[in-house]
JSON list of C-alpha atoms in Angstrom, two decimals:
[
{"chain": "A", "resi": 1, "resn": "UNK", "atom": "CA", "xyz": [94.40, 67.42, -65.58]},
{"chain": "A", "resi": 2, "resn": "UNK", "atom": "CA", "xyz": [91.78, 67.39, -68.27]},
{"chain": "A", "resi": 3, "resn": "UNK", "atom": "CA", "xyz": [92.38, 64.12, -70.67]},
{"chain": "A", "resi": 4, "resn": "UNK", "atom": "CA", "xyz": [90.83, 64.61, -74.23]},
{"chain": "A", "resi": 5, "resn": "UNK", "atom": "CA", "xyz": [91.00, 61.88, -76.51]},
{"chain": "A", "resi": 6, "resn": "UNK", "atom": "CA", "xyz": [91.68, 62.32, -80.48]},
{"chain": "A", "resi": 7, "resn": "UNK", "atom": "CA", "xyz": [89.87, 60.03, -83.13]},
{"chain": "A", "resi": 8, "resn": "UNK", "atom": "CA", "xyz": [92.84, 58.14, -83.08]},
{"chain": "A", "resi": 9, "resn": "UNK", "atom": "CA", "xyz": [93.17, 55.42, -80.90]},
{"chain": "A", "resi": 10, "resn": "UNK", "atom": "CA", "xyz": [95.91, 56.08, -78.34]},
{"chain": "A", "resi": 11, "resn": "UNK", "atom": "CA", "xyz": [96.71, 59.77, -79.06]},
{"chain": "A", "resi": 12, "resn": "UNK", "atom": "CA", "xyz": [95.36, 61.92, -76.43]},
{"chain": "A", "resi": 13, "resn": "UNK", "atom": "CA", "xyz": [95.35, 65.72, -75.70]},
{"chain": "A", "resi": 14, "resn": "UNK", "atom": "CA", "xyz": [96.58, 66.45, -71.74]},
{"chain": "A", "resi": 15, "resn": "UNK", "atom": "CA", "xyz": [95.39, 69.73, -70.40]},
{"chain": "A", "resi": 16, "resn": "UNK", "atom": "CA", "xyz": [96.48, 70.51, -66.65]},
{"chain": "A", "resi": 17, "resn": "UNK", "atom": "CA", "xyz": [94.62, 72.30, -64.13]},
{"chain": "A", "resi": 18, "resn": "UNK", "atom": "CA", "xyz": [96.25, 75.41, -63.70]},
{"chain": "A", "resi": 19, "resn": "UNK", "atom": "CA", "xyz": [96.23, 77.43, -60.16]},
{"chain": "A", "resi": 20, "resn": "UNK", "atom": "CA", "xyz": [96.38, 81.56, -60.91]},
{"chain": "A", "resi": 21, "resn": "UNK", "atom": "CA", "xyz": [96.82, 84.37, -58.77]},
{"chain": "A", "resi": 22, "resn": "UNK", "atom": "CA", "xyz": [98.18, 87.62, -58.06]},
{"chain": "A", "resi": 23, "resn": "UNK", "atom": "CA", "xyz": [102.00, 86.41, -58.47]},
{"chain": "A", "resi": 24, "resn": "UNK", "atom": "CA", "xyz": [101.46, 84.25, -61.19]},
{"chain": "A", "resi": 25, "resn": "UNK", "atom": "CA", "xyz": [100.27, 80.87, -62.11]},
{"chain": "A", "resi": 26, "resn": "UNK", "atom": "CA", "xyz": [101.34, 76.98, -60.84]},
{"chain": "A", "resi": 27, "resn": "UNK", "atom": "CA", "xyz": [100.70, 73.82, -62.46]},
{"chain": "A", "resi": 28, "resn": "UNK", "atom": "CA", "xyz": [101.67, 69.99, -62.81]},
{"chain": "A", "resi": 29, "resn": "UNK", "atom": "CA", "xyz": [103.48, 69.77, -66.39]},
{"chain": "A", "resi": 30, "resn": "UNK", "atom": "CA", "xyz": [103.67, 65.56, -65.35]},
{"chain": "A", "resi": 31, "resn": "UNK", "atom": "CA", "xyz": [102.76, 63.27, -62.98]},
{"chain": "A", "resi": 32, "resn": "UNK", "atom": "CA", "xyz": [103.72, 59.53, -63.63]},
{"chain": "A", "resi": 33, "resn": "UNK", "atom": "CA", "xyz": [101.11, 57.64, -62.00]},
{"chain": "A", "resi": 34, "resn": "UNK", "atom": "CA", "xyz": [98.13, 60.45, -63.31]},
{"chain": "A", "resi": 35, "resn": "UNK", "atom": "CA", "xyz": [99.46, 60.37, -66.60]},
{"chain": "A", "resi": 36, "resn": "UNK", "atom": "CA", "xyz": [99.57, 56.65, -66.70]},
{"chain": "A", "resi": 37, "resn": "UNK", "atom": "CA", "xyz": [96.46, 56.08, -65.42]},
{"chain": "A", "resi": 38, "resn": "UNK", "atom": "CA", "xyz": [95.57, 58.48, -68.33]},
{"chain": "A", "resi": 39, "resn": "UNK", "atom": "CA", "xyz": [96.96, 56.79, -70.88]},
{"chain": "A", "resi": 40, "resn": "UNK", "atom": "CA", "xyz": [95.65, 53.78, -70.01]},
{"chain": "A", "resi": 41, "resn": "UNK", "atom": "CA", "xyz": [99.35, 51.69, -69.68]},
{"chain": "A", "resi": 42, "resn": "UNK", "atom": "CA", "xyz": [102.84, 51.98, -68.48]},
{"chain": "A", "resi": 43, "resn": "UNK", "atom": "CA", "xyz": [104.56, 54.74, -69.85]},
{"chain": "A", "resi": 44, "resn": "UNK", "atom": "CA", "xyz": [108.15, 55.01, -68.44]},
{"chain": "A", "resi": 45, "resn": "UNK", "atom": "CA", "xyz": [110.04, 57.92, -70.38]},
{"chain": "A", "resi": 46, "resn": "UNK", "atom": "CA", "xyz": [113.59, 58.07, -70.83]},
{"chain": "A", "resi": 47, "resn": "UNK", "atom": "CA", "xyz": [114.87, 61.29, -72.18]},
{"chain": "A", "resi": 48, "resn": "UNK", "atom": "CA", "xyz": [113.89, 65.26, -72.28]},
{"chain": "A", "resi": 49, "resn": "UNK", "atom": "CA", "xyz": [114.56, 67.21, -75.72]},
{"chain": "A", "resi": 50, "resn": "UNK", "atom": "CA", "xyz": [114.05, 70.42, -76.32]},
{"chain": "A", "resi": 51, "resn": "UNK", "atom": "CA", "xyz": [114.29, 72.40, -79.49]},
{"chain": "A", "resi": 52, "resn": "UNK", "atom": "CA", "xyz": [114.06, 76.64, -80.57]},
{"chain": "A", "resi": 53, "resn": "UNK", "atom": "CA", "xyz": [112.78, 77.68, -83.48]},
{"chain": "A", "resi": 54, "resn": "UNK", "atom": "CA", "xyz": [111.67, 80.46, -85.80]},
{"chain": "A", "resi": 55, "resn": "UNK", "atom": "CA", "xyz": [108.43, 81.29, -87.53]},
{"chain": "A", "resi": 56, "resn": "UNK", "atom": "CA", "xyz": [107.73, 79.27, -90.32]},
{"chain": "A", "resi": 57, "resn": "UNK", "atom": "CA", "xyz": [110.40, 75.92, -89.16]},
{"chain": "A", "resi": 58, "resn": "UNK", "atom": "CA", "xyz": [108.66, 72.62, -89.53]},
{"chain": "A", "resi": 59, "resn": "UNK", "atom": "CA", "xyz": [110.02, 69.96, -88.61]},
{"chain": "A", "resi": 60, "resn": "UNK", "atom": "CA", "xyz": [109.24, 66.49, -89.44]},
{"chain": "A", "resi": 61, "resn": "UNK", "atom": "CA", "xyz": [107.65, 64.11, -89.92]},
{"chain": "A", "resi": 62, "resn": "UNK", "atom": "CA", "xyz": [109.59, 61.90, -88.14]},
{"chain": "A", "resi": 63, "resn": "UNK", "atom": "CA", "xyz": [110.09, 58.77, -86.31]},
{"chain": "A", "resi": 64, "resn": "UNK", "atom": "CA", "xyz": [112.20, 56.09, -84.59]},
{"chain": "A", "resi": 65, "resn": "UNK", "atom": "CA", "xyz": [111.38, 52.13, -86.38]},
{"chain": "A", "resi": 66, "resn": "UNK", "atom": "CA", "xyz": [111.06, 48.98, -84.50]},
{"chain": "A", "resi": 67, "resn": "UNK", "atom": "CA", "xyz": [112.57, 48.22, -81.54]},
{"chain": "A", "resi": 68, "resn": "UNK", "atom": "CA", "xyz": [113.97, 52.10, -81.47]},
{"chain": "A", "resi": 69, "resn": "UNK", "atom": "CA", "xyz": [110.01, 53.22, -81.77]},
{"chain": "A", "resi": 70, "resn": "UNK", "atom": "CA", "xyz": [109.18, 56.08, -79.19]},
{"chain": "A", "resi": 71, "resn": "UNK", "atom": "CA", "xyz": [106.41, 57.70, -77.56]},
{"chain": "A", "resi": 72, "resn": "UNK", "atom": "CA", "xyz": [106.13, 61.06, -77.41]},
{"chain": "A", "resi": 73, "resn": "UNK", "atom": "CA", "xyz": [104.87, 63.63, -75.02]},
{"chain": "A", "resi": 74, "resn": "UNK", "atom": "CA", "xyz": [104.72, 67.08, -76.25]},
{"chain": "A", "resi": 75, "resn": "UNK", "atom": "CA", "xyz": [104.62, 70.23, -75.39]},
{"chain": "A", "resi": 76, "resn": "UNK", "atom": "CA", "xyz": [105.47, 74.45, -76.29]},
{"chain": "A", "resi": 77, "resn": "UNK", "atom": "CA", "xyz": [107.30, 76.44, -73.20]},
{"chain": "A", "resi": 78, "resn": "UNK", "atom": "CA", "xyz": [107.40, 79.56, -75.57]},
{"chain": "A", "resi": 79, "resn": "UNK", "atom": "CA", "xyz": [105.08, 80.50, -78.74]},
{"chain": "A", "resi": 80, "resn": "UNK", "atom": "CA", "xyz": [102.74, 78.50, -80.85]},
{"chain": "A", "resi": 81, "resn": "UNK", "atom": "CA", "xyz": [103.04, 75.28, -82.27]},
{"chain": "A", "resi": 82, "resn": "UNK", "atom": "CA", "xyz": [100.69, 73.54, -85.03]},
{"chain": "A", "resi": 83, "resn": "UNK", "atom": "CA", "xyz": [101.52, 69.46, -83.49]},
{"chain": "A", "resi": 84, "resn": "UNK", "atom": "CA", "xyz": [101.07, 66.84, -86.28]},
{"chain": "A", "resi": 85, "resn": "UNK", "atom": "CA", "xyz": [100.79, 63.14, -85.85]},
{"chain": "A", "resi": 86, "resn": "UNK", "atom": "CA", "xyz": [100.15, 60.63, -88.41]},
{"chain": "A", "resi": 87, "resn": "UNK", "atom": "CA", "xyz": [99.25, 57.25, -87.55]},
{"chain": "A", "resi": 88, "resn": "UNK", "atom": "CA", "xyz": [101.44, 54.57, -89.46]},
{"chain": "A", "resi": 89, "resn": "UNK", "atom": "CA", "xyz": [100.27, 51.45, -87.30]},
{"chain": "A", "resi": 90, "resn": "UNK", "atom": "CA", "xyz": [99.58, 48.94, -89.88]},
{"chain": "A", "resi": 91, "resn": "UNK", "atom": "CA", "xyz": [96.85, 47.28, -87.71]},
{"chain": "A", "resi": 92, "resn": "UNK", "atom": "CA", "xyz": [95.19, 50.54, -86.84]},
{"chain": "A", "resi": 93, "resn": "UNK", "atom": "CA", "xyz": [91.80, 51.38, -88.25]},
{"chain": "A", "resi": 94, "resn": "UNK", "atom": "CA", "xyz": [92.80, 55.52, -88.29]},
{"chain": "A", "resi": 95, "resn": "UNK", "atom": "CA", "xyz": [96.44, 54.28, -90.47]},
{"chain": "A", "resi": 96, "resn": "UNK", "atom": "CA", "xyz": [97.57, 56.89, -92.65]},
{"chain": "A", "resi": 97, "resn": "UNK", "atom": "CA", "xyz": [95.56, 59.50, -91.36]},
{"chain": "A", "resi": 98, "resn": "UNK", "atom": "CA", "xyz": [96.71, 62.44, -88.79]},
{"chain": "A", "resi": 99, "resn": "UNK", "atom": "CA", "xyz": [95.72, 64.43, -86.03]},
{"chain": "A", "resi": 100, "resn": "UNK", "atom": "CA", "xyz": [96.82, 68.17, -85.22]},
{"chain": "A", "resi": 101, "resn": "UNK", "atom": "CA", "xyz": [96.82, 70.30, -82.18]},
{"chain": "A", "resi": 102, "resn": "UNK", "atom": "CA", "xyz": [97.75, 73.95, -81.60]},
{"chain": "A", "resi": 103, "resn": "UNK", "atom": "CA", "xyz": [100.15, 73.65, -78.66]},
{"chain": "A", "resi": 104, "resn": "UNK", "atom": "CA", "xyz": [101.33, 76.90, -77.35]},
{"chain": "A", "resi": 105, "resn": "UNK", "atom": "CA", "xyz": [102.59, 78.45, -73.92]},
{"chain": "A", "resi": 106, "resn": "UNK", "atom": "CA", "xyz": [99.21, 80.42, -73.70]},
{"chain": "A", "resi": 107, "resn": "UNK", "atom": "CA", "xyz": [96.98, 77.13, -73.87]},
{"chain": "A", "resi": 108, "resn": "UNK", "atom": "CA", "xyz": [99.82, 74.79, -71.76]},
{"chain": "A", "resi": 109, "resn": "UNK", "atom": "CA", "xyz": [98.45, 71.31, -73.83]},
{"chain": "A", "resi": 110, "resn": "UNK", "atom": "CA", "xyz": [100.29, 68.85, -74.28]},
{"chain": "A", "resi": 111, "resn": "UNK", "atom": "CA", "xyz": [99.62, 65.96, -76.50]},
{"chain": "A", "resi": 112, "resn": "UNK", "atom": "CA", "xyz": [100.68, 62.30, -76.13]},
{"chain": "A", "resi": 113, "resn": "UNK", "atom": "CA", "xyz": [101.74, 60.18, -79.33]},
{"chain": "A", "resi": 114, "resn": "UNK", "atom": "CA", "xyz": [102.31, 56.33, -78.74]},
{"chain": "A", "resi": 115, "resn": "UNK", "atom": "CA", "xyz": [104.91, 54.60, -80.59]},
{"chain": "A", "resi": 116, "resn": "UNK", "atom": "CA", "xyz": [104.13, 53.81, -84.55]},
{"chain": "A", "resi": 117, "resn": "UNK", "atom": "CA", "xyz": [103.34, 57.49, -84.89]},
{"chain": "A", "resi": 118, "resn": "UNK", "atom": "CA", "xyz": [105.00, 59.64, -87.82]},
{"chain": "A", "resi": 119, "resn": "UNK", "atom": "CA", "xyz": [105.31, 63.60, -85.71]},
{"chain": "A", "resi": 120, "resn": "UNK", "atom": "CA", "xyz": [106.14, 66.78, -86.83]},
{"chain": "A", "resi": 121, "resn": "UNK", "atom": "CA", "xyz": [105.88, 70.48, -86.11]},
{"chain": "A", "resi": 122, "resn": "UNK", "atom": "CA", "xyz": [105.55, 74.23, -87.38]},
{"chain": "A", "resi": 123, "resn": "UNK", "atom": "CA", "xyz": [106.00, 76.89, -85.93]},
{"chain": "A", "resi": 124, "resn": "UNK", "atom": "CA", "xyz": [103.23, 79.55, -85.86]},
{"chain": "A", "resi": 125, "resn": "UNK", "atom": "CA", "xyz": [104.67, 82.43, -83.89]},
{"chain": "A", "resi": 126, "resn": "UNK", "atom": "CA", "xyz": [107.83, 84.48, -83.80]},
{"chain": "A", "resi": 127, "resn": "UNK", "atom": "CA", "xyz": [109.95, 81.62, -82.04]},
{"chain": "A", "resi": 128, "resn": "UNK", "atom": "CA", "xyz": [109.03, 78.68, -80.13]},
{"chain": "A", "resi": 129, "resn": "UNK", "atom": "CA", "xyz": [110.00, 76.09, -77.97]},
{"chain": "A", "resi": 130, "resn": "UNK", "atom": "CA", "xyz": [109.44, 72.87, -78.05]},
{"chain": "A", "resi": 131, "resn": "UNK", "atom": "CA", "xyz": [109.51, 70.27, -75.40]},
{"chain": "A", "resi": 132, "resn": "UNK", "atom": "CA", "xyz": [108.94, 66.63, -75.67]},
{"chain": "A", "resi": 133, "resn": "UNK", "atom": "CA", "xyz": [109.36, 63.61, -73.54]},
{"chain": "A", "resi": 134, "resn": "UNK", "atom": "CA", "xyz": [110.71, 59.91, -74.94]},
{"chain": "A", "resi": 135, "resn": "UNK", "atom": "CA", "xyz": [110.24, 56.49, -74.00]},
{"chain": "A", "resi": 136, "resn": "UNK", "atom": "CA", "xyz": [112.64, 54.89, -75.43]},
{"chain": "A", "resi": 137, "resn": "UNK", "atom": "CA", "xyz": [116.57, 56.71, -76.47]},
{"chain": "A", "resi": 138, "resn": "UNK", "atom": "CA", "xyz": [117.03, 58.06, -80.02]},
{"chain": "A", "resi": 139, "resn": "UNK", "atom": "CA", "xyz": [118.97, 55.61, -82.09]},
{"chain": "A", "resi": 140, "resn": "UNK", "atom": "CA", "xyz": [120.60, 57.26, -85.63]},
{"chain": "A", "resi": 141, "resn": "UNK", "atom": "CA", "xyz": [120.41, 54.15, -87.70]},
{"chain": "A", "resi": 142, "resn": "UNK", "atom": "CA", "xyz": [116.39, 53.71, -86.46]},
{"chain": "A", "resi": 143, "resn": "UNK", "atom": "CA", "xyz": [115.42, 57.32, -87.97]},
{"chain": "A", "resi": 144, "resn": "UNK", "atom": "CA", "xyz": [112.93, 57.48, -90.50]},
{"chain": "A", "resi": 145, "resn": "UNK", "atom": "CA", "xyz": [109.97, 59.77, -91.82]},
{"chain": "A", "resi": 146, "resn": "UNK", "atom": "CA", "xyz": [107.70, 60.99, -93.79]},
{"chain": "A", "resi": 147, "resn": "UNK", "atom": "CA", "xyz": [107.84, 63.64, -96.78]},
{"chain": "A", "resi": 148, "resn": "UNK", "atom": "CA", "xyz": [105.72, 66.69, -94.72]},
{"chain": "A", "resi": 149, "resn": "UNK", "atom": "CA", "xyz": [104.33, 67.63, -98.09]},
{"chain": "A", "resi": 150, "resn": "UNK", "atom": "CA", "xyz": [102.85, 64.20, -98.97]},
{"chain": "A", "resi": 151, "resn": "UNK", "atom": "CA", "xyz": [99.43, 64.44, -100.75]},
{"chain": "A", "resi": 152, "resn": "UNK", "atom": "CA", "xyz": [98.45, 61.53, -99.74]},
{"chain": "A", "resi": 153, "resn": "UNK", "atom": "CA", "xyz": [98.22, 62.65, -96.09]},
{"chain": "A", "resi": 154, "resn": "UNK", "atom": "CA", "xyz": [97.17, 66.49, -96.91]},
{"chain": "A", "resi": 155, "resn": "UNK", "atom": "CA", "xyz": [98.10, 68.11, -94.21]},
{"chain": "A", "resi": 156, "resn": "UNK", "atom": "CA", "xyz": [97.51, 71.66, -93.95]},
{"chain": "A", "resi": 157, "resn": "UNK", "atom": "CA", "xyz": [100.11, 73.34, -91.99]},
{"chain": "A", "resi": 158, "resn": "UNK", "atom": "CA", "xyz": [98.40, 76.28, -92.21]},
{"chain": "A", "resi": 159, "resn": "UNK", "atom": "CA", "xyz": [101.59, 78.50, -93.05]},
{"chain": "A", "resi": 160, "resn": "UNK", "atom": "CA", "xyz": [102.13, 79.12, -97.42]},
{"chain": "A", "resi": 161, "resn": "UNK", "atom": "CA", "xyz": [105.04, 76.74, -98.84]},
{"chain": "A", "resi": 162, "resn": "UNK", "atom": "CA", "xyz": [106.74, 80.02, -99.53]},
{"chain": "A", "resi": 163, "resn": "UNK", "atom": "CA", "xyz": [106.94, 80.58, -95.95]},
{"chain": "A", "resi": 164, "resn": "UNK", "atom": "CA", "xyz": [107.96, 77.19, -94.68]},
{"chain": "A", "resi": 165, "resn": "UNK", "atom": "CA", "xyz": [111.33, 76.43, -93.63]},
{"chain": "A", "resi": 166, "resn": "UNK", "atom": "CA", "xyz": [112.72, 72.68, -93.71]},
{"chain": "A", "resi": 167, "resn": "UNK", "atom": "CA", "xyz": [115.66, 71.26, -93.90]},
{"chain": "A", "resi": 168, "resn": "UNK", "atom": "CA", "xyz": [116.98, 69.50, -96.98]},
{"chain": "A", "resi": 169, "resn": "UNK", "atom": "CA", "xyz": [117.18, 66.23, -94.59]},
{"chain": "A", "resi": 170, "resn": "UNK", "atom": "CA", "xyz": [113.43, 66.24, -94.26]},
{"chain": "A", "resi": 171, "resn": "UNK", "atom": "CA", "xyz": [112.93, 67.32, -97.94]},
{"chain": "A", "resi": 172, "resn": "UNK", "atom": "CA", "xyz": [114.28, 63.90, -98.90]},
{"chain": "A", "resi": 173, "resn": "UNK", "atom": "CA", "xyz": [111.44, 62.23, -96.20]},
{"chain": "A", "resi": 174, "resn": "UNK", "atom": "CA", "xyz": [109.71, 59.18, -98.32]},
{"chain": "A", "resi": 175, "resn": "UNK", "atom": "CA", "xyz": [106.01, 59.57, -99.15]},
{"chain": "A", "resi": 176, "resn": "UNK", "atom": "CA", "xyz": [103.55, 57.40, -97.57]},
{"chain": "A", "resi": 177, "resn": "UNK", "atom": "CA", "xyz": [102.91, 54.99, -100.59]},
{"chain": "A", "resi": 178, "resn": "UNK", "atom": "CA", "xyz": [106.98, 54.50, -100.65]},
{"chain": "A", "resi": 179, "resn": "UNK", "atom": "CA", "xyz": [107.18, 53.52, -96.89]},
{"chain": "A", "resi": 180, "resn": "UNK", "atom": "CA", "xyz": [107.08, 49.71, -96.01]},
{"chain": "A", "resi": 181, "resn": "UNK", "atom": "CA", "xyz": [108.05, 47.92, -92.85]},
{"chain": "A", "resi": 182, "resn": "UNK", "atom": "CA", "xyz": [108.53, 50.40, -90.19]},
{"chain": "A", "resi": 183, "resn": "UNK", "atom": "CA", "xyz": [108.76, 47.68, -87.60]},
{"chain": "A", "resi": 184, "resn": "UNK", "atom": "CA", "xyz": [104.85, 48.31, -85.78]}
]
């Protein structure tokens, strides 16, 4: 597995060696001890999600506060995928600022977000899905966000905001300069 780093601190792109021939392709989608030794700590995750979605669906930005924070690692089974991660670690030099990947079944990345990370999604092809691993359990009353349209952040999703779809839930997501103790 080929470990790139981001400009943040901590977020890291995983691409795995992948083994072709006639019949197909093989390759390791996670190894514990590699991907630890990768990251650079103990990562233990917790629960699988996966999600389908359409052309044009973002979802996000979103995140788990304090003790419910999670890390993330991410990945697309089916379609295309622009990944966004915004770093909201008040100690962090890169705070406020985001990273995005194209993850798609084609290119098999896979990007790892620690905890204090704001992440979203949009989908780029026909359909997609989306497959992530947590280290920690999803807790309802820990949910929180960001507005995906902030302009402090300026994210291009690189879809028009006529063809976006997002649900009214994430519509009502905070801005940046609204947000204050998120618990890391």
């Amino acid at each position: 597995m080929t470990i790139t780093p981001t400009p943040i601190e901590g977020l890291i792109i995983l691409t795995p060696r992948i083994f072709n021939d006639d019949r197909g392709y093989f390759f390791e989608s996670f190894n514990e001890v590699s991907f630890n030794d990768a990251a650079g700590y103990q990562v233990q995750f917790v629960q699988d999600n996966q999600s389908f979605s359409t052309k044009g669906v973002l979802r996000g930005l979103h995140l788990q506060k304090g003790e419910y924070a999670q890390a993330k690692l991410v990945r697309v089974t089916q379609g295309e995928v622009l990944d966004v991660a915004v770093d909201l670690r008040k100690a962090s030099a890169t705070y406020g600022q985001y990273q995005s990947v194209l993850l798609s079944a084609d290119n098999n990345k896979q990007l790892f977000i620690p905890r204090g990370f704001a992440h979203g999604f949009i989908v780029l092809s026909d359909t997609a899905i989306f497959q992530y691993k947590c280290d920690n359990y999803y807790n309802k009353q820990a949910e929180g966000g960001l507005h995906y349209a902030d302009p402090a952040l300026n994210i291009d999703w690189q879809l028009s905001a006529d063809e976006l779809n997002v649900s009214d839930k994430d519509k009502e997501l905070p801005f940046l300069k609204d947000v204050t103790d998120l618990g890391f």
